[in-house]
Short mmCIF file of C-alpha atoms and ligand atoms in Angstrom, two decimals:
data_model
loop_
_atom_site.label_atom_id
_atom_site.label_comp_id
_atom_site.label_asym_id
_atom_site.label_seq_id
_atom_site.Cartn_x
_atom_site.Cartn_y
_atom_site.Cartn_z
CA MET G 1 88.31 54.33 -99.65
CA SER G 2 90.09 53.84 -96.38
CA GLU G 3 93.56 55.03 -95.57
CA ASN G 4 94.82 51.51 -96.18
CA SER G 5 93.95 51.22 -99.84
CA ASP G 6 96.81 53.33 -101.04
CA GLY G 7 99.16 52.40 -98.25
CA VAL G 8 101.70 49.70 -97.75
CA ALA G 9 101.47 46.35 -96.08
CA GLN G 10 104.24 44.48 -94.36
CA VAL G 11 104.66 40.78 -95.07
CA ALA G 12 107.02 38.10 -93.79
CA LEU G 13 108.27 36.18 -96.81
CA PHE G 14 109.21 32.52 -96.52
CA LYS G 15 111.97 31.97 -99.06
CA GLY G 16 112.93 28.38 -98.46
CA VAL G 17 113.97 25.74 -95.94
CA GLY G 18 116.80 26.89 -93.69
CA MET G 19 116.37 30.54 -94.64
CA PRO G 20 115.06 33.16 -92.21
CA PHE G 21 111.80 34.96 -92.93
CA GLU G 22 112.35 38.24 -94.71
CA LEU G 23 110.22 41.24 -93.83
CA CYS G 24 109.29 43.44 -96.72
CA GLU G 25 106.84 46.15 -97.62
CA VAL G 26 104.41 45.82 -100.51
CA PRO G 27 101.99 48.39 -101.88
CA ILE G 28 98.31 47.71 -101.16
CA THR G 29 96.04 47.67 -104.15
CA ASN G 30 92.45 46.71 -103.60
CA THR G 31 89.25 46.36 -105.59
CA ALA G 32 85.59 45.94 -104.65
CA ASN G 33 85.87 42.30 -105.77
CA THR G 34 88.24 41.44 -102.95
CA VAL G 35 88.15 41.96 -99.20
CA LEU G 36 91.14 43.75 -97.76
CA VAL G 37 91.62 42.60 -94.17
CA LYS G 38 93.81 44.12 -91.49
CA VAL G 39 95.26 41.15 -89.63
CA SER G 40 94.48 41.17 -85.88
CA LEU G 41 96.15 37.92 -84.89
CA ALA G 42 97.62 34.84 -86.56
CA THR G 43 98.88 31.58 -85.08
CA ILE G 44 101.56 29.17 -86.25
CA CYS G 45 99.83 25.93 -87.24
CA GLY G 46 101.49 22.53 -87.46
CA SER G 47 101.24 22.79 -91.26
CA ASP G 48 103.36 25.94 -91.18
CA LEU G 49 106.00 23.98 -89.26
CA HIS G 50 105.84 21.16 -91.85
CA THR G 51 106.49 23.72 -94.59
CA VAL G 52 109.32 25.56 -92.81
CA SER G 53 111.06 22.30 -91.89
CA GLY G 54 110.75 21.01 -95.45
CA ARG G 55 108.54 18.02 -94.63
CA ARG G 56 106.04 19.53 -97.02
CA GLY G 57 106.92 21.34 -100.23
CA ALA G 58 106.01 24.97 -100.93
CA GLU G 59 106.46 27.26 -103.89
CA VAL G 60 108.51 30.20 -102.71
CA PRO G 61 108.48 33.05 -102.00
CA CYS G 62 105.34 32.58 -99.97
CA VAL G 63 103.50 34.33 -97.15
CA LEU G 64 102.62 31.54 -94.74
CA GLY G 65 99.96 31.72 -92.04
CA HIS G 66 96.39 30.55 -92.50
CA GLU G 67 95.08 30.49 -88.92
CA VAL G 68 94.28 34.16 -88.91
CA ILE G 69 91.52 36.65 -88.16
CA GLY G 70 91.19 40.34 -88.84
CA THR G 71 88.97 43.31 -89.53
CA VAL G 72 87.67 44.57 -92.85
CA ALA G 73 89.98 47.40 -93.92
CA ASP G 74 88.37 48.77 -97.05
CA ARG G 75 85.05 48.99 -98.85
CA THR G 76 84.00 45.81 -100.65
CA ASP G 77 81.07 44.48 -102.64
CA ILE G 78 81.58 41.00 -101.21
CA CYS G 79 79.18 39.95 -98.43
CA SER G 80 79.43 37.38 -95.66
CA VAL G 81 78.00 33.96 -96.54
CA ASP G 82 74.90 34.95 -94.52
CA GLY G 83 74.40 37.81 -96.99
CA LYS G 84 75.42 40.54 -94.54
CA PRO G 85 77.50 43.43 -95.90
CA LEU G 86 81.10 43.62 -94.76
CA GLY G 87 81.71 47.05 -93.26
CA ILE G 88 85.06 48.58 -92.45
CA GLY G 89 86.10 47.45 -88.97
CA ASP G 90 83.97 44.27 -88.93
CA ARG G 91 85.73 41.30 -87.28
CA ILE G 92 85.69 38.34 -89.62
CA ALA G 93 86.82 34.74 -89.97
CA TRP G 94 87.05 33.01 -93.34
CA SER G 95 87.47 29.59 -94.91
CA LEU G 96 90.97 28.29 -95.58
CA THR G 97 90.04 27.53 -99.17
CA THR G 98 88.07 29.18 -101.93
CA SER G 99 85.65 27.23 -104.10
CA CYS G 100 83.89 27.86 -107.40
CA GLY G 101 80.64 25.99 -106.73
CA GLY G 102 80.50 24.55 -110.23
CA CYS G 103 83.34 22.08 -110.78
CA HIS G 104 83.24 18.28 -110.43
CA TYR G 105 84.31 18.28 -106.77
CA CYS G 106 82.12 21.24 -105.77
CA GLU G 107 79.03 19.99 -107.55
CA ASN G 108 79.18 16.20 -107.69
CA LYS G 109 81.26 15.27 -104.67
CA ASN G 110 80.18 17.94 -102.15
CA LEU G 111 83.87 18.62 -101.61
CA PRO G 112 84.23 22.36 -102.26
CA GLN G 113 87.37 22.21 -100.13
CA LYS G 114 88.95 20.24 -102.99
CA CYS G 115 87.63 22.60 -105.72
CA GLN G 116 89.49 22.29 -109.01
CA THR G 117 90.26 26.01 -108.97
CA MET G 118 90.74 26.11 -105.21
CA PHE G 119 92.99 28.70 -103.66
CA LYS G 120 94.39 28.05 -100.19
CA TYR G 121 95.41 30.98 -98.02
CA GLY G 122 98.89 30.84 -96.52
CA HIS G 123 100.04 28.17 -98.95
CA ALA G 124 100.47 30.05 -102.24
CA GLN G 125 103.45 31.50 -104.01
CA GLY G 126 103.28 35.26 -103.61
CA VAL G 127 104.44 37.41 -106.46
CA GLY G 128 103.64 40.94 -107.60
CA GLU G 129 100.21 42.14 -106.54
CA ASN G 130 99.25 38.69 -105.33
CA VAL G 131 101.49 38.68 -102.32
CA LEU G 132 98.84 39.43 -99.66
CA THR G 133 97.75 35.80 -99.44
CA GLY G 134 98.91 34.72 -95.98
CA GLY G 135 98.39 35.64 -92.35
CA PHE G 136 101.96 36.50 -91.37
CA ALA G 137 101.49 40.04 -92.60
CA THR G 138 99.74 43.24 -91.63
CA HIS G 139 97.11 42.69 -94.32
CA ILE G 140 95.60 39.83 -96.29
CA LYS G 141 93.40 40.07 -99.35
CA LEU G 142 90.44 37.69 -99.61
CA ARG G 143 89.20 36.58 -103.00
CA LYS G 144 85.80 35.78 -104.43
CA GLY G 145 84.74 32.27 -103.48
CA THR G 146 85.90 32.65 -99.87
CA THR G 147 83.31 31.77 -97.22
CA ILE G 148 83.30 34.67 -94.75
CA TYR G 149 81.54 34.95 -91.37
CA HIS G 150 81.36 37.72 -88.82
CA ILE G 151 82.96 36.69 -85.52
CA PRO G 152 80.42 36.96 -82.67
CA ASP G 153 81.35 39.76 -80.23
CA SER G 154 81.46 37.32 -77.31
CA ILE G 155 84.45 35.44 -78.81
CA ASN G 156 87.81 37.11 -78.16
CA ASP G 157 90.69 37.14 -80.65
CA ALA G 158 92.68 34.40 -78.92
CA GLU G 159 89.64 32.10 -78.93
CA ALA G 160 88.79 32.96 -82.52
CA VAL G 161 92.11 32.67 -84.32
CA PRO G 162 92.53 28.86 -84.58
CA ILE G 163 88.87 28.33 -85.55
CA ASN G 164 89.38 28.56 -89.33
CA CYS G 165 91.99 25.80 -89.45
CA ALA G 166 92.36 23.58 -86.39
CA LEU G 167 88.81 23.61 -85.05
CA SER G 168 87.01 23.56 -88.40
CA THR G 169 89.20 20.64 -89.54
CA VAL G 170 88.29 18.70 -86.40
CA VAL G 171 84.57 19.50 -86.55
CA ASN G 172 84.45 18.56 -90.24
CA GLY G 173 86.33 15.31 -89.67
CA LEU G 174 84.12 14.26 -86.76
CA GLN G 175 80.96 15.16 -88.67
CA GLN G 176 82.21 13.07 -91.60
CA ILE G 177 82.94 9.97 -89.53
CA GLY G 178 79.79 10.57 -87.44
CA THR G 179 79.52 10.87 -83.66
CA ARG G 180 77.11 8.97 -81.38
CA SER G 181 76.28 9.92 -77.82
CA GLY G 182 77.37 7.33 -75.25
CA GLU G 183 80.26 6.01 -77.37
CA THR G 184 83.93 5.78 -76.46
CA ALA G 185 86.81 7.42 -78.33
CA VAL G 186 90.59 7.49 -78.43
CA ILE G 187 92.51 10.42 -79.92
CA HIS G 188 96.11 10.10 -81.14
CA GLY G 189 97.79 13.50 -80.64
CA ALA G 190 97.20 16.13 -77.92
CA GLY G 191 98.07 19.18 -80.00
CA MET G 192 95.51 21.81 -80.96
CA LEU G 193 93.40 19.40 -83.04
CA GLY G 194 93.45 16.69 -80.38
CA LEU G 195 92.38 19.09 -77.63
CA TYR G 196 89.53 20.43 -79.76
CA ALA G 197 88.52 16.86 -80.62
CA ALA G 198 88.44 15.93 -76.91
CA CYS G 199 86.06 18.70 -75.85
CA PHE G 200 83.96 18.39 -79.01
CA LEU G 201 83.43 14.67 -78.39
CA ARG G 202 82.55 15.26 -74.72
CA GLU G 203 79.94 17.79 -75.83
CA GLU G 204 78.62 15.16 -78.28
CA GLY G 205 78.03 12.86 -75.30
CA TYR G 206 81.12 10.65 -75.38
CA LYS G 207 81.63 8.92 -72.01
CA VAL G 208 85.23 7.90 -72.56
CA VAL G 209 87.64 10.19 -74.42
CA ALA G 210 91.18 8.85 -74.13
CA ILE G 211 94.11 10.77 -75.59
CA VAL G 212 97.64 9.63 -76.42
CA ASP G 213 100.74 11.79 -76.82
CA LYS G 214 104.41 11.85 -75.85
CA ASN G 215 104.28 15.36 -74.44
CA GLU G 216 103.29 15.23 -70.74
CA SER G 217 102.35 18.89 -70.46
CA ARG G 218 99.96 18.54 -73.40
CA LEU G 219 98.36 15.55 -71.71
CA GLN G 220 97.83 17.64 -68.57
CA ILE G 221 96.14 20.33 -70.67
CA ALA G 222 93.99 17.64 -72.31
CA LYS G 223 92.38 16.95 -68.92
CA GLN G 224 91.11 20.54 -68.92
CA PHE G 225 89.56 19.85 -72.33
CA GLY G 226 87.52 16.87 -71.25
CA ALA G 227 89.93 13.95 -71.73
CA THR G 228 88.90 11.15 -69.36
CA HIS G 229 92.09 9.07 -69.83
CA THR G 230 95.57 10.25 -70.84
CA PHE G 231 98.42 8.01 -71.97
CA ASN G 232 102.04 9.04 -72.37
CA ALA G 233 103.29 6.90 -75.26
CA ASP G 234 106.85 7.31 -73.97
CA THR G 235 106.08 5.53 -70.73
CA VAL G 236 103.11 3.28 -71.54
CA SER G 237 103.41 0.68 -74.30
CA THR G 238 100.92 0.31 -77.14
CA GLU G 239 99.88 -3.07 -75.71
CA GLU G 240 99.35 -1.64 -72.22
CA ILE G 241 97.21 1.17 -73.62
CA GLY G 242 95.19 -1.43 -75.52
CA THR G 243 94.67 -3.49 -72.37
CA ILE G 244 93.48 -0.49 -70.33
CA LEU G 245 91.17 0.66 -73.15
CA LYS G 246 89.64 -2.82 -73.34
CA GLU G 247 89.05 -2.85 -69.59
CA THR G 248 87.43 0.59 -69.88
CA THR G 249 85.08 -0.58 -72.65
CA HIS G 250 83.80 -3.86 -71.14
CA GLY G 251 86.33 -5.84 -73.15
CA TYR G 252 85.20 -4.60 -76.55
CA GLY G 253 87.69 -1.91 -77.52
CA VAL G 254 87.00 1.70 -78.46
CA ASP G 255 84.22 2.80 -80.84
CA LEU G 256 85.93 5.77 -82.48
CA GLY G 257 89.59 6.49 -83.29
CA VAL G 258 90.76 10.01 -84.17
CA GLU G 259 94.20 10.43 -85.75
CA VAL G 260 95.50 13.99 -85.46
CA SER G 261 99.21 13.47 -84.71
CA GLY G 262 100.50 12.60 -88.17
CA ALA G 263 102.76 10.04 -86.49
CA PRO G 264 103.31 6.91 -88.65
CA SER G 265 102.44 4.71 -85.65
CA ALA G 266 99.12 6.47 -84.99
CA LEU G 267 96.84 4.75 -87.50
CA PRO G 268 98.10 1.19 -86.86
CA ASN G 269 97.77 1.76 -83.10
CA LEU G 270 94.28 3.23 -83.33
CA CYS G 271 93.04 0.34 -85.48
CA GLY G 272 94.47 -2.05 -82.90
CA TRP G 273 92.58 -0.32 -80.07
CA LEU G 274 89.23 -0.22 -81.90
CA THR G 275 86.31 -2.56 -81.27
CA ILE G 276 84.85 -4.77 -83.99
CA GLY G 277 82.70 -2.36 -86.00
CA GLY G 278 84.82 0.60 -84.92
CA ARG G 279 85.34 3.74 -86.96
CA CYS G 280 88.48 5.77 -87.48
CA VAL G 281 89.03 9.20 -89.00
CA THR G 282 92.50 10.34 -90.02
CA LEU G 283 93.33 14.02 -90.37
CA GLY G 284 97.01 14.36 -89.51
CA TYR G 285 98.91 13.02 -92.51
CA VAL G 286 99.07 16.37 -94.30
CA TYR G 287 102.61 15.78 -95.47
CA PRO G 288 103.92 12.92 -97.62
CA LEU G 289 105.32 10.06 -95.56
CA ASP G 290 106.61 6.58 -96.19
CA SER G 291 104.17 3.70 -96.09
CA VAL G 292 102.52 3.04 -92.76
CA PRO G 293 102.58 -0.58 -91.49
CA LEU G 294 98.80 -0.91 -91.27
CA ASN G 295 97.46 -4.37 -90.42
CA LEU G 296 94.98 -4.76 -93.27
CA HIS G 297 93.86 -8.18 -92.05
CA GLN G 298 92.82 -6.51 -88.80
CA LEU G 299 91.08 -3.74 -90.73
CA VAL G 300 88.99 -6.30 -92.62
CA THR G 301 88.29 -8.81 -89.85
CA LYS G 302 87.31 -6.09 -87.37
CA CYS G 303 85.04 -4.47 -90.00
CA ILE G 304 86.65 -1.10 -89.36
CA SER G 305 85.46 1.99 -91.25
CA LEU G 306 88.41 4.21 -92.08
CA LYS G 307 88.02 7.73 -93.43
CA GLY G 308 90.61 10.25 -94.53
CA VAL G 309 89.57 13.89 -94.43
CA HIS G 310 91.47 16.90 -95.80
CA ASN G 311 90.59 20.60 -95.35
CA TYR G 312 86.94 21.19 -94.46
CA HIS G 313 83.64 22.09 -96.04
CA PRO G 314 83.57 25.92 -95.76
CA HIS G 315 80.16 25.94 -94.07
CA VAL G 316 81.64 23.99 -91.14
CA LEU G 317 83.25 27.26 -90.08
CA LYS G 318 79.85 28.38 -88.79
CA SER G 319 79.46 25.26 -86.60
CA ALA G 320 82.99 25.83 -85.31
CA LEU G 321 82.25 29.47 -84.38
CA SER G 322 79.06 28.34 -82.61
CA PHE G 323 80.95 25.64 -80.73
CA ILE G 324 83.36 28.20 -79.26
CA GLU G 325 80.56 30.64 -78.53
CA ASN G 326 78.58 27.97 -76.66
CA ASN G 327 81.45 26.39 -74.74
CA ARG G 328 83.90 29.21 -74.08
CA MET G 329 83.04 29.34 -70.38
CA LYS G 330 83.57 25.59 -70.02
CA TYR G 331 87.01 25.13 -71.62
CA PRO G 332 90.00 27.53 -71.44
CA PHE G 333 90.36 28.04 -75.20
CA SER G 334 92.27 31.33 -75.01
CA GLU G 335 94.94 29.71 -72.81
CA LEU G 336 95.99 27.56 -75.78
CA ILE G 337 97.65 30.62 -77.27
CA GLY G 338 101.02 31.00 -75.59
CA GLN G 339 103.53 33.71 -76.36
CA THR G 340 102.57 36.40 -78.86
CA TYR G 341 105.32 37.90 -81.02
CA PRO G 342 105.29 40.99 -83.23
CA LEU G 343 105.65 40.33 -86.96
CA SER G 344 109.20 41.71 -86.79
CA LYS G 345 110.10 38.79 -84.47
CA ILE G 346 108.62 36.05 -86.67
CA ASN G 347 111.89 34.07 -86.73
CA ALA G 348 111.90 33.91 -82.92
CA ALA G 349 108.21 32.99 -83.02
CA PHE G 350 108.95 29.98 -85.24
CA GLU G 351 111.83 28.90 -82.99
CA ALA G 352 109.39 28.94 -80.06
CA ALA G 353 106.79 27.02 -82.07
CA PHE G 354 109.32 24.30 -82.92
CA ARG G 355 110.17 23.95 -79.21
CA GLN G 356 106.48 23.07 -78.60
CA ASP G 357 106.42 24.68 -75.15
CA THR G 358 102.90 25.91 -75.81
CA ILE G 359 100.09 24.65 -78.00
CA ARG G 360 100.12 27.70 -80.25
CA VAL G 361 102.51 30.61 -80.76
CA ALA G 362 100.84 33.76 -82.03
CA ILE G 363 101.97 36.61 -84.23
CA CYS G 364 100.36 40.02 -83.83
CA PRO G 365 101.36 42.49 -86.53
ZN1 ZN A 401 96.54 24.80 -90.26
ZN1 ZN A 402 84.92 24.10 -107.67
#
């Protein structure tokens, strides 16, 4: 048993909209059927902001934070998904969701990320011994059914931390809609997911990768991540963007649309910019919103394939780790992590994240 097993962990409790995070200490109890992890670094994801602002409901109290990596802190019988033992000190990344492997969605739909007994880290009510469930803490406890991988030594913590949410979600979504070398794409949203989508598509052989956002500094960063065209939706109209995209695609329109902004206008705009026979994947509407004015006539007459994707198949995490390992010298992934705050300053960290000065704000316990 390590020194941690009988120690205490510190967690930042989210207690409701408009209330500050509350730091508290909880005793650590661990068994061989769980994996106790010492958190190395966590980042504030857009979903965390949705929860804190009340756009998305949460059962409180709750330890938020699901973009997180750490090191194994105690002995465990659980192995990585590759069958390797998890030794104390090993750097690991894990799937956002657990799955049982036997329910209707796991077995018949190949959607283990929607498992009927699924548990989602950083989204659960934390009470009693089950409070170590989120990344904004010194420790997190992983359950059976979690897909765990060792992080390759070549990937540093800043590069690794958003892999298990932002990058895996993007890779899964793009694999689901299908990518084809030589195609053209337009991405709505130049946040973390949009930037990952841009470089992923370039590596898949996309010639044109346009990206749309209202934040000019994000659009500048997008150029470093392979975007060939950037459009500021505050200064260029939807129609003008459509005209330029048509000119860029020999008059046809774009082959692939990627919605990662969650903006109500995103999906209608993307469908308008697509070619006949175009495809569109939507990932950003992770909070309930009023009906979107989608032109269904256009959807039908342009023969558009539209696919919604939520969470990701846990095995995608391996592709995501490989993508960073293979492309880390080409794109400045670690620069996407801006200021890093200690856990004790989590309220200031969230204020910074809401200001959106940087792509990601990190918390290092
Ligand atoms: Zn997330
Ligand atoms: Zn299941």
